[in-house]
Tab-separated table of C-alpha atoms in Angstrom:
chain	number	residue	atom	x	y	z
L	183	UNK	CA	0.000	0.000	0.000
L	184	UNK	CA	1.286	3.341	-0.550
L	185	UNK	CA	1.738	5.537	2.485
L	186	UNK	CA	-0.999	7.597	3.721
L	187	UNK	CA	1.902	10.754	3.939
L	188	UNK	CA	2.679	10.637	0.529
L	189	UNK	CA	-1.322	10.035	-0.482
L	190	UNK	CA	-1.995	13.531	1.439
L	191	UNK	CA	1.708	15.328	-0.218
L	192	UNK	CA	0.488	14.392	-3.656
L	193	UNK	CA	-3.210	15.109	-3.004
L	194	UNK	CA	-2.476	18.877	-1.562
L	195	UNK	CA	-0.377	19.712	-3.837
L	196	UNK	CA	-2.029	18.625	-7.004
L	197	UNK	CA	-5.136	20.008	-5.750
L	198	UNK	CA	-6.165	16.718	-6.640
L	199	UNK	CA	-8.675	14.182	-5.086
L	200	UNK	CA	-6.945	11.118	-4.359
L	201	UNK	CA	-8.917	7.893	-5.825
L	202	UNK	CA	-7.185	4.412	-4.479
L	203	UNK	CA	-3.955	3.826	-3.699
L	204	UNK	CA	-2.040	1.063	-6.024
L	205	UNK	CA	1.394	-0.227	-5.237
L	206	UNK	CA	1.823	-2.517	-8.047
L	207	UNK	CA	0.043	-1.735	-11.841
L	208	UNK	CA	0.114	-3.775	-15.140
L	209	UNK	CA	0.345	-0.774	-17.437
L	210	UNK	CA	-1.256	-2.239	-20.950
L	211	UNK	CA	-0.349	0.233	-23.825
L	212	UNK	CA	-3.161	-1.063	-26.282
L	213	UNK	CA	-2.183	0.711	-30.314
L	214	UNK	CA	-5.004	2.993	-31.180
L	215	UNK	CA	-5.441	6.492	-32.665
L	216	UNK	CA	-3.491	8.913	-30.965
L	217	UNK	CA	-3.490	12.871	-31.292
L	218	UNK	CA	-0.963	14.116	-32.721
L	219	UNK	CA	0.500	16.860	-34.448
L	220	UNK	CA	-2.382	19.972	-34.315
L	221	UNK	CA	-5.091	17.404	-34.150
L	222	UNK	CA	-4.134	15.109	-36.789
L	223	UNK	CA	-3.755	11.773	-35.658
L	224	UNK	CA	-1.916	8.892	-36.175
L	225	UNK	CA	-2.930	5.141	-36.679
L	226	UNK	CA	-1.366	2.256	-35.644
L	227	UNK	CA	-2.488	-1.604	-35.471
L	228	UNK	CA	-4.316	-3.576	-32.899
L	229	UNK	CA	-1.109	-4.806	-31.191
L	230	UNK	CA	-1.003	-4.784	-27.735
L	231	UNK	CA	1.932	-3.542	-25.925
L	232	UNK	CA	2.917	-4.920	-22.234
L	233	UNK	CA	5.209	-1.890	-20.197
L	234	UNK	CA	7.367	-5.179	-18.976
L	235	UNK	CA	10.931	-3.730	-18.340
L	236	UNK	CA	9.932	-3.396	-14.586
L	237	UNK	CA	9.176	-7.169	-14.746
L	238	UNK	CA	13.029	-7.333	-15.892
L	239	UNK	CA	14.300	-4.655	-13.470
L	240	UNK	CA	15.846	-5.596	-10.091
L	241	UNK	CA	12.850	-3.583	-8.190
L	242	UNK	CA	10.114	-6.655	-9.580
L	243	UNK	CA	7.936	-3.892	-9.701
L	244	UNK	CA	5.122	-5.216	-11.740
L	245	UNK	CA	2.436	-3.251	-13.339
L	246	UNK	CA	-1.487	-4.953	-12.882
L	247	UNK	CA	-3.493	-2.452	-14.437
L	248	UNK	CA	-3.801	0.751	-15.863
L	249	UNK	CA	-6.442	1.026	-17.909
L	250	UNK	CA	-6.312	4.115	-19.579
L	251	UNK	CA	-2.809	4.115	-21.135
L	252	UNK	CA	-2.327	3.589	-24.718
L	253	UNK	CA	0.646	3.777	-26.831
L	254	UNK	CA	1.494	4.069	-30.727
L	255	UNK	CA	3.735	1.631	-31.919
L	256	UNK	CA	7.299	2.366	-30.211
L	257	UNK	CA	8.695	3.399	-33.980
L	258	UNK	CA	11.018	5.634	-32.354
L	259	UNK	CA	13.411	2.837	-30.265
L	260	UNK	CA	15.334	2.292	-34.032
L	261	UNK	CA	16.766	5.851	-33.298
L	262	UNK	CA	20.698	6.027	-32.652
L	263	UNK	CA	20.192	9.298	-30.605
L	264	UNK	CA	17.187	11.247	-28.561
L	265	UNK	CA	15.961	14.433	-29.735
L	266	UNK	CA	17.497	17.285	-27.897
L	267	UNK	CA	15.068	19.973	-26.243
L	268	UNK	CA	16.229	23.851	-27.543
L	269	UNK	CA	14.590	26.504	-25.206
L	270	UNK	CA	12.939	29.380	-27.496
L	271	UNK	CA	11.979	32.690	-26.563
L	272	UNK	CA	11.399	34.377	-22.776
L	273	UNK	CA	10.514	32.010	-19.959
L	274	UNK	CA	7.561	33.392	-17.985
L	275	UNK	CA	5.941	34.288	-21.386
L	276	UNK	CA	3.007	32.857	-23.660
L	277	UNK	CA	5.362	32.498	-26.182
L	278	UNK	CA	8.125	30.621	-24.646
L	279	UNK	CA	8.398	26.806	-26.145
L	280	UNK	CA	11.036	24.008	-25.611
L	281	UNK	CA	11.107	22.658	-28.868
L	282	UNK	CA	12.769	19.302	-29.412
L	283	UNK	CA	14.959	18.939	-32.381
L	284	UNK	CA	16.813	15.282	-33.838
L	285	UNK	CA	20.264	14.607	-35.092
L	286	UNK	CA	19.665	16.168	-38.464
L	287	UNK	CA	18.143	19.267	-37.045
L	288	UNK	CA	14.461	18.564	-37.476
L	289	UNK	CA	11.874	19.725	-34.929
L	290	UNK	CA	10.286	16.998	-33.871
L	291	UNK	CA	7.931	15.585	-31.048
L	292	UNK	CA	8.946	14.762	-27.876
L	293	UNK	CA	5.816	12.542	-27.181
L	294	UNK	CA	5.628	10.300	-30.187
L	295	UNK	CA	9.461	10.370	-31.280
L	296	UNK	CA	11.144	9.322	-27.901
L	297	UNK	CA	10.970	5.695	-26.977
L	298	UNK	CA	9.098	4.457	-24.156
L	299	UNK	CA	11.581	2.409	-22.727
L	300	UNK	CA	14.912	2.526	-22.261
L	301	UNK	CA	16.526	-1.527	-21.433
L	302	UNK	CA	15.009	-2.222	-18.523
L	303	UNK	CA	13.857	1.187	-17.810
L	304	UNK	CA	11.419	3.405	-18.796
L	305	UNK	CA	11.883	7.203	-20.668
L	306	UNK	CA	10.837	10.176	-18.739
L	307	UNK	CA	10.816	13.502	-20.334
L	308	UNK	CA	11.005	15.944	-17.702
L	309	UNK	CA	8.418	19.213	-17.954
L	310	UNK	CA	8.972	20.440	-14.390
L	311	UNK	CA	11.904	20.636	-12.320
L	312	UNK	CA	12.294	19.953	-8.584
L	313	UNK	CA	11.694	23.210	-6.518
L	314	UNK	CA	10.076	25.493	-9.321
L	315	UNK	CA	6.676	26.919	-9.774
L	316	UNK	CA	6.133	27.467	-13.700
L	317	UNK	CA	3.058	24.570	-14.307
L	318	UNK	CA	5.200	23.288	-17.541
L	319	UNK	CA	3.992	20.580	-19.832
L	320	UNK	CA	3.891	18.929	-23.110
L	321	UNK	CA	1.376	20.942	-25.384
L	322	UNK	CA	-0.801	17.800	-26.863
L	323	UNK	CA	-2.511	20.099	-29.350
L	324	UNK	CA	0.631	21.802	-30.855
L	325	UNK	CA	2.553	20.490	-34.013
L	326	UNK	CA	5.504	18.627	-32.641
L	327	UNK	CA	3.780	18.873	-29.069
L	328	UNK	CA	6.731	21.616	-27.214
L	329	UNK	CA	6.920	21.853	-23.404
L	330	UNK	CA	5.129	24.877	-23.034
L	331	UNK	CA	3.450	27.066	-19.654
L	332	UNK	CA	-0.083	25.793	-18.808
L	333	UNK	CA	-2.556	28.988	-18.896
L	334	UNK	CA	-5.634	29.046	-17.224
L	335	UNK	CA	-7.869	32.087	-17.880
L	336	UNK	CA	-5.547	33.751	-20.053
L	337	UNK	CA	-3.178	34.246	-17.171
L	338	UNK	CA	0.236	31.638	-17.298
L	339	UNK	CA	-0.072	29.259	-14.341
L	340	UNK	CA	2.269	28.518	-11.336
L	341	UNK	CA	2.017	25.956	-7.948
L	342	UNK	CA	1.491	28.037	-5.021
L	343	UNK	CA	5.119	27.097	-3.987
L	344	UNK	CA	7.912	25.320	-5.172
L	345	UNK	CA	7.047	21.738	-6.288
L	346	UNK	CA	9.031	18.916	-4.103
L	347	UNK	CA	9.568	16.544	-7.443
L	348	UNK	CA	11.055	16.689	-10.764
L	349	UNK	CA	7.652	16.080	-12.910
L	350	UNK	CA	7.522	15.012	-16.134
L	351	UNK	CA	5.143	12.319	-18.694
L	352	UNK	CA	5.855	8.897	-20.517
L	353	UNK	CA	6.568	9.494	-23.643
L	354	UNK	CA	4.097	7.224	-26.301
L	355	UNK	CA	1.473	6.613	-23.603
L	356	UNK	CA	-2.003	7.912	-23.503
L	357	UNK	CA	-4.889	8.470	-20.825
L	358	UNK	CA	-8.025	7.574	-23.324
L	359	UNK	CA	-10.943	9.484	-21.707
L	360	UNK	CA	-13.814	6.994	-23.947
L	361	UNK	CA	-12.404	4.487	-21.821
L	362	UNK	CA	-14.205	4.486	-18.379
L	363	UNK	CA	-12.903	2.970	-14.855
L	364	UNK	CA	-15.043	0.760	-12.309
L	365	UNK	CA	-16.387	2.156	-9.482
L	366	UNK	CA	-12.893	2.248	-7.893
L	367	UNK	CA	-12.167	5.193	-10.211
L	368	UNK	CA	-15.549	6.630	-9.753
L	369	UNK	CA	-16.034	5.748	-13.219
L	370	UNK	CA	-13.844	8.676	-14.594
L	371	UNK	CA	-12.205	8.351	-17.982
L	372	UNK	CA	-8.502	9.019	-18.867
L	373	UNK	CA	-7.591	13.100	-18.878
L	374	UNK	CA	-6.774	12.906	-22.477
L	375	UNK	CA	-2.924	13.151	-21.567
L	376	UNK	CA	0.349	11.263	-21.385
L	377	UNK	CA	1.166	9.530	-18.365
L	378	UNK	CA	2.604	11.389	-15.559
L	379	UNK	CA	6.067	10.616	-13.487
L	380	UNK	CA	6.660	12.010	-10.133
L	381	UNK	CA	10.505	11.474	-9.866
L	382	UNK	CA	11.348	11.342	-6.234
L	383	UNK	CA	15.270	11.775	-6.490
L	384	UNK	CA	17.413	14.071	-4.751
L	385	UNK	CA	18.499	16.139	-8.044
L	386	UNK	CA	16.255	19.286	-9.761
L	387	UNK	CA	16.614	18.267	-13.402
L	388	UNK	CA	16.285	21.005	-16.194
L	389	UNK	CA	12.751	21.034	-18.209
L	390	UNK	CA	13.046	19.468	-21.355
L	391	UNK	CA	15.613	16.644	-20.150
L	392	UNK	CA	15.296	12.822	-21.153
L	393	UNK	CA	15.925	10.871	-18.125
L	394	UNK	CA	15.710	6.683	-17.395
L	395	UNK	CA	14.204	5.947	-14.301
L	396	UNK	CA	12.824	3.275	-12.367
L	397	UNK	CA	9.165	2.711	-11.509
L	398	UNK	CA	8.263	1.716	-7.728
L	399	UNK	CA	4.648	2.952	-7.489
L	400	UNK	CA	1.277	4.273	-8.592
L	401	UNK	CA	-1.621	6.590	-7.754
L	402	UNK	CA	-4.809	6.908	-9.173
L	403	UNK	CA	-5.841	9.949	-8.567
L	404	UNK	CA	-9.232	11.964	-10.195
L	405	UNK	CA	-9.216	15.416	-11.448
L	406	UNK	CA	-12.178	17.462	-12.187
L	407	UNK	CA	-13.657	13.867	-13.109
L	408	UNK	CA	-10.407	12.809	-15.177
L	409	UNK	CA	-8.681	9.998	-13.797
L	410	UNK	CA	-4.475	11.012	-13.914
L	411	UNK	CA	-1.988	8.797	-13.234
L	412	UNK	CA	0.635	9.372	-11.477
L	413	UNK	CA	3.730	6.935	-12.078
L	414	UNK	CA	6.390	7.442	-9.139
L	415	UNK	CA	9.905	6.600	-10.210
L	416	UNK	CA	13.363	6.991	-9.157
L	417	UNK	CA	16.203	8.639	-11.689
L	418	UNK	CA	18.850	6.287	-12.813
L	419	UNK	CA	22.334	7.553	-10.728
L	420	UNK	CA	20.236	9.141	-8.177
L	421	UNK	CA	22.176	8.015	-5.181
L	422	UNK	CA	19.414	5.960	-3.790
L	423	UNK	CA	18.624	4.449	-7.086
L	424	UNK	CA	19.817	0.866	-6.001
L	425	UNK	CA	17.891	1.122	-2.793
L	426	UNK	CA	14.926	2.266	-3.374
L	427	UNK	CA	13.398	-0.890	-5.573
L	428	UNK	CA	9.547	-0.725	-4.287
L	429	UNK	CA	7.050	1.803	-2.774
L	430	UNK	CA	7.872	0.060	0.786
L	431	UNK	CA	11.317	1.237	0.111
L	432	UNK	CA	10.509	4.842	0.614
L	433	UNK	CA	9.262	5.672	3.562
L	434	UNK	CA	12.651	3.460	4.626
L	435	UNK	CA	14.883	5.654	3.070
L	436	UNK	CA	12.899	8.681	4.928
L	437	UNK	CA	12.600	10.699	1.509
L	438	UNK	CA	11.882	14.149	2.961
L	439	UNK	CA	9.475	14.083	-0.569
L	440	UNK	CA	7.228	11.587	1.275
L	441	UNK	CA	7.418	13.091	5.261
L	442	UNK	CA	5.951	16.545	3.883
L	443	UNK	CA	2.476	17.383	4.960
């Protein structure tokens, strides 16, 4: 189960409601339209796609279910090299973008052109670094989907104070909202998103960064009727990295990220 501390942390600061508590999730990416690109979308075949490097992973950290995630065919994994984010114009403006470019130069999309996995972990493309306030995140709607400021109103948003995690999505995953939970989830649908990390290490970690980490736990959690996932991981060379292999594991290591209420 995951500790009641870090249920109330994630809850308060998300200004989200917090749904059930899972500790071990079988995320299954099923291939299905996806939105991409300004609306256009992209196809892909009926395969069904099992997130099963954390079966391979030291931490045996097994994903049951996750019903909402979806992923397009992982194209991307044949690359040699991952796109590289390029910061353009102010920060703190409506126009400021972190635009991801490949080897050659070409913009290109963080979301659908960066693997999912990574050996036996998982990609995590970071939109919000520990201790900042900018609300940061991949703009779905966008050709080549930038890391752009969240508005709300017409006014750019920020957390009320700093946030205690680097956050960041899954690249190739999906939160379908036409697919509705059980009554466990209130039966909410998916937010219409990519999957969200919460990486608990020790490190802030710039916006736009590509990071491996290491899944150890789940929330469910429901936004204005939206279920949202929230993956916890740990960053590959944090210096806990090796010990913290399960959500059990945190609390042990007394990660100040968890104690916070």
């Amino acid at each position: 189960m995951l500790r009641p501390s870090l249920s109330r942390s994630l809850s308060r600061t998300m200004n989200l409601r917090f749904a059930t508590p899972i500790a071990s999730l079988l995320m299954r990416t099923l291939a299905s339209a996806l939105p991409v690109n300004g609306g256009r979308h992209l196809s892909s075949s009926s395969d069904r796609f099992v997130l099963d490097a954390a079966l391979e992973a030291p931490a045996g950290f097994i994903f049951e279910k996750l019903p909402f995630s979806r992923q397009t065919r992982p194209f991307s994994t044949r690359m040699s090299a991952l796109p590289g984010p390029q910061p353009e114009g102010e920060p703190d403006t409506t126009d400021f973008r972190i635009q991801f470019y490949d080897a050659e130069g070409k913009k290109v999309s963080p979301w659908h052109n960066v693997p999912l996995k990574s050996g036996n972990l998982y990609n995590m493309i970071v939109e919000i670094p520990r201790f900042s306030r900018a609300k940061m995140e991949i703009s779905t709607k966008e050709e080549n989907n930038p890391i752009k400021q969240d508005m709300k109103k017409g006014k750019l948003r920020y957390y009320h104070g700093p946030i205690f995690w680097n956050y960041g999505a899954l690249p190739q995953t999906w939160e379908d909202p036409q697919v509705v939970g059980g009554e466990e989830l209130f039966g909410s649908g998916g937010d219409n998103d990519p999957v969200d990390v919460v990486e608990i290490g020790e490190t802030p970690v710039d916006a736009g960064s590509i990071m491996k980490v290491k899944p150890v736990g789940c929330l469910a959690m429901i936004d204005d009727g939206e279920v949202d996932w929230k993956v916890l991981a740990i960053r590959e060379g944090d210096p806990k990295f090796d010990l913290i292999n399960d959500i059990s594991d945190v609390d042990t290591q007394d990660r100040t990220t968890v104690s916070l209420s």
